Short mmCIF file of C-alpha atoms and ligand atoms in Angstrom, two decimals:
data_model
loop_
_atom_site.label_atom_id
_atom_site.label_comp_id
_atom_site.label_asym_id
_atom_site.label_seq_id
_atom_site.Cartn_x
_atom_site.Cartn_y
_atom_site.Cartn_z
CA MET J 4 90.59 -15.81 16.75
CA ALA J 5 88.83 -12.17 14.97
CA ILE J 6 85.56 -10.10 16.82
CA THR J 7 83.09 -8.83 15.42
CA LEU J 8 80.09 -6.26 15.76
CA GLY J 9 76.35 -7.85 14.63
CA PRO J 10 73.49 -6.43 14.67
CA ASN J 11 73.12 -4.28 16.81
CA GLN J 12 70.47 -0.58 16.59
CA TYR J 13 69.35 2.25 18.80
CA GLY J 14 67.33 4.95 19.75
CA LYS J 15 64.89 5.85 22.31
CA ALA J 16 62.65 3.90 24.69
CA GLU J 17 59.13 4.49 25.63
CA VAL J 18 58.55 8.64 25.35
CA ARG J 19 55.94 10.00 26.71
CA LEU J 20 53.79 12.28 24.48
CA VAL J 21 50.21 13.70 25.51
CA THR J 22 48.94 16.75 22.63
CA VAL J 23 46.05 18.26 23.70
CA ASN J 24 44.42 19.92 20.17
CA ARG J 25 43.02 23.06 21.70
CA THR J 26 41.39 24.79 18.26
CA GLY J 27 38.11 24.31 19.32
CA PRO J 28 36.39 24.83 23.01
CA VAL J 29 35.85 21.29 22.70
CA HIS J 30 39.89 19.56 22.86
CA GLU J 31 41.16 17.14 21.68
CA ILE J 32 44.06 14.74 23.40
CA LYS J 33 46.25 11.76 22.15
CA ASP J 34 48.03 10.01 24.64
CA LEU J 35 51.49 7.59 23.47
CA THR J 36 54.12 5.92 24.06
CA VAL J 37 56.99 6.39 21.66
CA SER J 38 59.78 3.97 20.41
CA THR J 39 62.65 4.80 18.18
CA SER J 40 65.34 2.70 17.30
CA LEU J 41 67.81 3.34 14.37
CA ARG J 42 69.48 1.28 12.88
CA GLY J 43 73.23 1.17 9.49
CA ASP J 44 76.70 2.70 8.91
CA LEU J 45 77.68 2.42 13.31
CA ALA J 46 80.60 0.84 13.04
CA ALA J 47 82.27 3.58 14.70
CA THR J 48 80.93 4.19 17.63
CA HIS J 49 80.59 1.20 18.90
CA LEU J 50 84.44 0.36 18.53
CA THR J 51 85.96 3.47 18.39
CA GLY J 52 82.98 5.31 20.52
CA ASP J 53 83.98 8.30 17.02
CA ASN J 54 80.53 9.90 17.23
CA ALA J 55 80.15 11.78 14.36
CA GLY J 56 77.64 9.21 12.86
CA VAL J 57 75.10 8.71 15.85
CA LEU J 58 72.46 10.82 16.51
CA ALA J 59 71.92 11.21 19.78
CA THR J 60 68.39 8.81 20.88
CA ASP J 61 68.35 12.61 22.43
CA THR J 62 67.63 14.19 19.60
CA GLN J 63 65.07 11.41 18.56
CA LYS J 64 63.29 12.02 21.94
CA ASN J 65 63.71 16.11 20.76
CA THR J 66 62.68 15.02 17.14
CA VAL J 67 59.23 12.88 18.54
CA TYR J 68 57.68 16.40 20.02
CA ALA J 69 58.34 18.82 17.75
CA PHE J 70 57.05 16.93 14.76
CA ALA J 71 53.69 16.31 17.42
CA LYS J 72 53.25 20.10 17.07
CA GLU J 73 54.37 20.45 14.20
CA SER J 74 51.45 18.53 12.61
CA PRO J 75 48.75 16.68 14.08
CA VAL J 76 49.36 13.78 15.28
CA GLY J 77 47.09 11.34 13.51
CA GLU J 78 46.71 8.13 13.20
CA ILE J 79 50.05 6.43 14.90
CA GLU J 80 50.05 4.55 11.25
CA ASP J 81 50.53 7.64 10.32
CA PHE J 82 52.59 9.61 12.59
CA ALA J 83 54.78 6.20 13.09
CA LEU J 84 55.66 6.59 9.44
CA ARG J 85 56.62 10.86 8.71
CA LEU J 86 59.46 9.62 12.13
CA GLY J 87 60.60 6.76 10.19
CA ARG J 88 61.45 8.09 7.15
CA HIS J 89 62.17 11.60 8.28
CA PHE J 90 65.54 9.74 10.80
CA VAL J 91 66.07 7.81 6.62
CA ARG J 92 66.29 11.06 4.69
CA GLU J 93 67.47 12.95 6.19
CA HIS J 94 70.78 11.63 7.77
CA GLY J 95 73.27 9.16 5.64
CA ASN J 96 74.36 6.91 7.81
CA ILE J 97 70.86 5.59 9.22
CA THR J 98 68.97 3.51 6.93
CA GLY J 99 66.36 1.84 8.93
CA ALA J 100 63.70 2.65 11.89
CA ARG J 101 61.58 1.39 13.79
CA VAL J 102 58.98 3.25 15.24
CA LEU J 103 56.63 1.67 17.89
CA VAL J 104 54.17 4.09 18.68
CA ASP J 105 51.12 2.61 21.92
CA GLU J 106 48.03 4.79 21.97
CA HIS J 107 46.73 4.64 25.48
CA ALA J 108 42.65 5.42 25.54
CA TRP J 109 40.87 7.69 26.73
CA ASP J 110 37.49 8.66 27.29
CA ARG J 111 35.25 12.11 28.21
CA ILE J 112 33.85 12.48 31.35
CA ALA J 113 30.20 12.27 31.42
CA VAL J 114 28.34 16.01 33.10
CA ASP J 115 24.36 15.28 33.69
CA GLY J 116 24.20 13.10 30.74
CA LYS J 117 26.76 14.98 28.48
CA PRO J 118 30.77 14.44 27.45
CA HIS J 119 33.50 16.95 29.04
CA GLU J 120 34.56 19.18 27.13
CA HIS J 121 38.29 19.34 28.35
CA SER J 122 38.29 16.31 31.24
CA PHE J 123 38.66 12.61 30.41
CA SER J 124 38.98 9.22 32.49
CA ARG J 125 41.00 6.94 31.49
CA ALA J 126 38.79 4.03 29.27
CA SER J 127 40.36 0.77 29.92
CA ASP J 128 44.20 -0.65 29.72
CA GLU J 129 43.71 -1.94 26.54
CA LYS J 130 46.27 -0.36 24.23
CA ARG J 131 46.22 0.14 19.67
CA SER J 132 49.55 0.49 19.02
CA THR J 133 51.88 -0.08 15.63
CA ALA J 134 54.79 -1.27 14.41
CA VAL J 135 56.51 0.47 10.88
CA THR J 136 59.56 -0.35 10.22
CA VAL J 137 61.65 1.86 7.32
CA ASP J 138 64.15 0.23 5.39
CA GLY J 139 65.83 2.87 2.62
CA GLU J 140 62.25 3.65 0.28
CA ARG J 141 60.46 1.13 2.02
CA ALA J 142 57.44 0.67 4.57
CA TRP J 143 55.27 -1.70 6.73
CA VAL J 144 53.58 -1.35 8.94
CA VAL J 145 52.62 -3.88 11.46
CA SER J 146 49.32 -2.96 13.96
CA GLY J 147 47.45 -4.56 17.22
CA LEU J 148 45.83 -3.95 20.15
CA ARG J 149 47.17 -5.38 23.41
CA ASP J 150 45.04 -6.22 26.56
CA LEU J 151 41.49 -6.18 24.86
CA VAL J 152 39.99 -8.73 27.70
CA VAL J 153 36.50 -10.63 26.86
CA LEU J 154 34.76 -13.09 29.11
CA LYS J 155 31.52 -15.49 27.86
CA SER J 156 29.26 -17.51 30.27
CA THR J 157 28.50 -20.60 27.82
CA GLY J 158 29.28 -21.45 24.20
CA SER J 159 32.51 -22.64 25.18
CA GLU J 160 33.66 -25.98 25.73
CA PHE J 161 36.96 -28.40 26.19
CA HIS J 162 37.15 -32.23 25.99
CA GLY J 163 38.28 -34.97 23.99
CA PHE J 164 42.20 -33.94 25.06
CA PRO J 165 44.17 -37.09 25.72
CA HIS J 166 44.42 -38.97 29.80
CA ASP J 167 47.97 -39.76 29.81
CA LYS J 168 48.14 -40.49 34.12
CA TYR J 169 49.25 -37.09 35.10
CA THR J 170 45.57 -36.11 33.70
CA THR J 171 43.36 -34.62 36.40
CA LEU J 172 41.22 -32.04 34.21
CA ALA J 173 37.67 -33.15 34.24
CA GLU J 174 35.68 -32.92 30.31
CA THR J 175 33.94 -29.73 30.22
CA ASP J 176 30.75 -29.28 28.00
CA ASP J 177 29.27 -25.76 29.81
CA ARG J 178 33.16 -23.44 30.66
CA ILE J 179 33.48 -19.36 31.10
CA LEU J 180 36.05 -19.03 28.06
CA ALA J 181 37.62 -15.78 29.07
CA THR J 182 40.83 -14.34 27.45
CA ALA J 183 42.93 -10.72 27.24
CA VAL J 184 43.83 -10.63 23.21
CA THR J 185 46.82 -9.36 21.90
CA ALA J 186 46.90 -9.21 17.59
CA ARG J 187 48.88 -8.00 15.78
CA TRP J 188 48.55 -7.77 12.32
CA ARG J 189 50.84 -7.11 9.43
CA TYR J 190 49.59 -4.85 6.62
CA GLN J 191 49.85 -5.06 2.66
CA GLY J 192 51.14 -1.69 2.13
CA THR J 193 51.28 2.07 3.30
CA ASP J 194 48.63 2.97 2.08
CA VAL J 195 45.24 1.75 4.04
CA ASP J 196 43.23 3.88 6.27
CA TRP J 197 44.34 3.22 8.85
CA SER J 198 41.37 3.33 11.41
CA LYS J 199 38.72 2.26 9.97
CA SER J 200 40.62 -0.67 9.08
CA PHE J 201 41.23 -0.17 13.25
CA THR J 202 37.90 -0.20 13.68
CA GLU J 203 36.53 -3.17 12.04
CA VAL J 204 39.66 -5.22 12.92
CA ARG J 205 38.06 -4.82 16.63
CA ARG J 206 34.70 -5.60 15.61
CA LEU J 207 35.43 -8.85 13.62
CA MET J 208 37.78 -10.41 16.20
CA LEU J 209 35.04 -9.19 18.79
CA GLU J 210 32.30 -10.57 16.79
CA LYS J 211 34.23 -13.89 16.28
CA PHE J 212 34.45 -13.96 20.20
CA ALA J 213 31.43 -13.77 21.06
CA THR J 214 29.68 -15.93 18.33
CA LEU J 215 31.92 -18.65 18.01
CA HIS J 216 30.31 -21.73 19.80
CA SER J 217 34.20 -22.66 21.28
CA TYR J 218 35.77 -26.36 21.67
CA SER J 219 39.30 -25.15 22.38
CA LEU J 220 40.38 -21.42 22.82
CA GLN J 221 43.00 -22.94 19.61
CA GLN J 222 39.51 -23.05 17.22
CA THR J 223 38.31 -19.74 19.63
CA LEU J 224 42.26 -17.83 17.47
CA TYR J 225 42.24 -19.00 14.20
CA ALA J 226 38.84 -18.15 14.21
CA MET J 227 39.19 -14.51 14.69
CA GLY J 228 41.87 -15.06 12.37
CA GLU J 229 39.95 -16.00 9.10
CA ALA J 230 37.55 -13.43 9.64
CA VAL J 231 39.90 -10.32 9.81
CA LEU J 232 41.94 -11.49 6.44
CA ARG J 233 38.12 -12.75 4.82
CA GLU J 234 37.21 -9.64 5.57
CA ARG J 235 39.83 -7.07 5.29
CA PRO J 236 41.53 -7.87 2.01
CA GLU J 237 44.21 -4.22 3.85
CA VAL J 238 45.90 -7.00 6.24
CA ALA J 239 48.84 -10.17 5.05
CA GLU J 240 48.65 -11.43 7.42
CA ILE J 241 47.64 -11.85 11.74
CA ARG J 242 48.68 -13.44 15.27
CA LEU J 243 47.41 -13.55 18.38
CA SER J 244 48.44 -14.97 22.23
CA LEU J 245 45.59 -16.16 24.28
CA PRO J 246 46.31 -16.29 27.57
CA ASN J 247 43.21 -18.86 29.05
CA ARG J 248 42.06 -17.02 31.99
CA HIS J 249 41.22 -19.90 33.55
CA HIS J 250 37.21 -19.46 35.52
CA PHE J 251 37.77 -23.04 37.71
CA LEU J 252 34.39 -23.69 40.22
CA VAL J 253 33.99 -24.07 43.20
CA ASP J 254 33.23 -26.99 45.14
CA LEU J 255 29.69 -26.04 47.57
CA THR J 256 29.07 -29.75 48.38
CA PRO J 257 30.63 -29.22 51.84
CA PHE J 258 27.31 -26.94 52.10
CA GLY J 259 25.56 -28.85 50.82
CA LEU J 260 24.89 -26.51 47.93
CA SER J 261 25.02 -27.52 44.13
CA ASN J 262 27.23 -25.31 41.59
CA ASP J 263 25.35 -24.92 38.43
CA ASN J 264 28.27 -23.47 36.79
CA GLU J 265 27.04 -19.84 38.75
CA VAL J 266 30.23 -19.73 41.46
CA PHE J 267 34.12 -19.67 40.14
CA TYR J 268 37.15 -19.02 41.18
CA ALA J 269 38.84 -16.61 39.22
CA ALA J 270 42.84 -18.68 38.41
CA ASP J 271 45.85 -15.65 38.04
CA ARG J 272 48.34 -17.52 36.86
CA PRO J 273 49.48 -20.43 35.63
CA TYR J 274 47.31 -20.07 32.65
CA GLY J 275 47.62 -21.24 29.70
CA LEU J 276 48.52 -19.36 26.40
CA ILE J 277 47.98 -20.05 23.50
CA GLU J 278 49.05 -18.15 20.72
CA GLY J 279 48.94 -18.60 16.32
CA THR J 280 49.72 -16.90 13.39
CA VAL J 281 46.13 -16.55 10.23
CA LEU J 282 47.81 -16.32 7.21
CA ARG J 283 46.41 -16.03 3.80
CA ASP J 284 48.66 -17.22 0.02
CA ASP J 285 48.49 -14.86 -1.83
CA ALA J 286 49.84 -11.80 0.75
CA GLU J 287 52.83 -9.28 0.14
CA GLU J 288 56.18 -10.50 1.44
CA ALA J 289 56.52 -9.81 4.73
CA GLY J 290 59.77 -7.89 4.57
CA LEU J 291 61.45 -6.97 7.22
CA ALA J 292 57.78 -5.88 8.82
CA TRP J 293 58.47 -7.85 12.07
CA HIS J 294 62.69 -8.02 12.52
CA THR J 295 63.22 -7.64 15.65
CA LEU J 296 59.48 -7.57 16.63
CA PRO J 297 58.44 -10.95 19.26
CA THR J 298 56.51 -13.56 16.93
CA PHE J 299 53.46 -13.05 19.42
O1 LIG H 312 40.81 -24.42 24.56
C1 LIG H 312 41.52 -25.00 25.81
N1 LIG H 312 42.50 -25.17 24.63
C2 LIG H 312 43.96 -25.85 25.85
O2 LIG H 312 44.77 -26.16 24.70
C3 LIG H 312 43.72 -26.92 27.13
N2 LIG H 312 44.63 -27.78 27.96
C4 LIG H 312 43.63 -27.36 29.52
O3 LIG H 312 43.29 -27.01 30.59
N3 LIG H 312 42.31 -26.11 29.04
C5 LIG H 312 42.13 -26.05 27.93
N4 LIG H 312 41.74 -24.57 26.89
#
């Protein structure tokens, strides 16, 4: 029997980085969680404990902080590309890098109706994210968002599903549709206006969620992805994960009251989980873009 080392990677997970741009009285802040992960010729450390080729995870963490000082962080995709390319170019046995960045949003606190110069409140749970993969001279970018919570109070139906002996769900032609959008989209190339693209992808998904008269969350998922691919040529494919945040009508008949879609019980679990990918057929090859990322 022969035992061998299989695929492996190592790095520093969840480096918390906050930068303050203090070039004027109006401060700008960036609040990021950065994870780095390196691949390459790392057999020696696994097989014998020889660490000559191991760029310490502590050094990877320090590199994140030093890069944030040496030039402005900018868009998370650019920051992740700079870091990933650095690790691969500067360290001979490191052939690949994965850099994950989550961005936590802050709003300015309004004082007397005006945005304050240096005081902020956390915007929401929503996070913008990127996953950059570098392999030699090549690089792939998958960006996205998580926990974008949306709800529409009508314009959603669900009926026509099969009924077997376990079915109790009532058919409905008017229900609340609510979800927390997780979306990841793969870019074609790396020469992209990241900020504009993110803003537009997010807007397209929200507008479609709002305006589509939905017969299933699956239909809404596809329509949201399709809207993005139709309008944003820089996006090769998009993957969506949509938990169905069920809102059940409360039975008010014991109290002699009707309930005309006005009073709901918002259940937190279990929840339907609707997931899918929307692709264009002329997209560039995915290469290592999704390698080791969750499917959705
Ligand atoms: O939009 C929906 N899709 C389903 O697959 C499903 N299943 C369910 O119970 N409710 C819903 N709603």
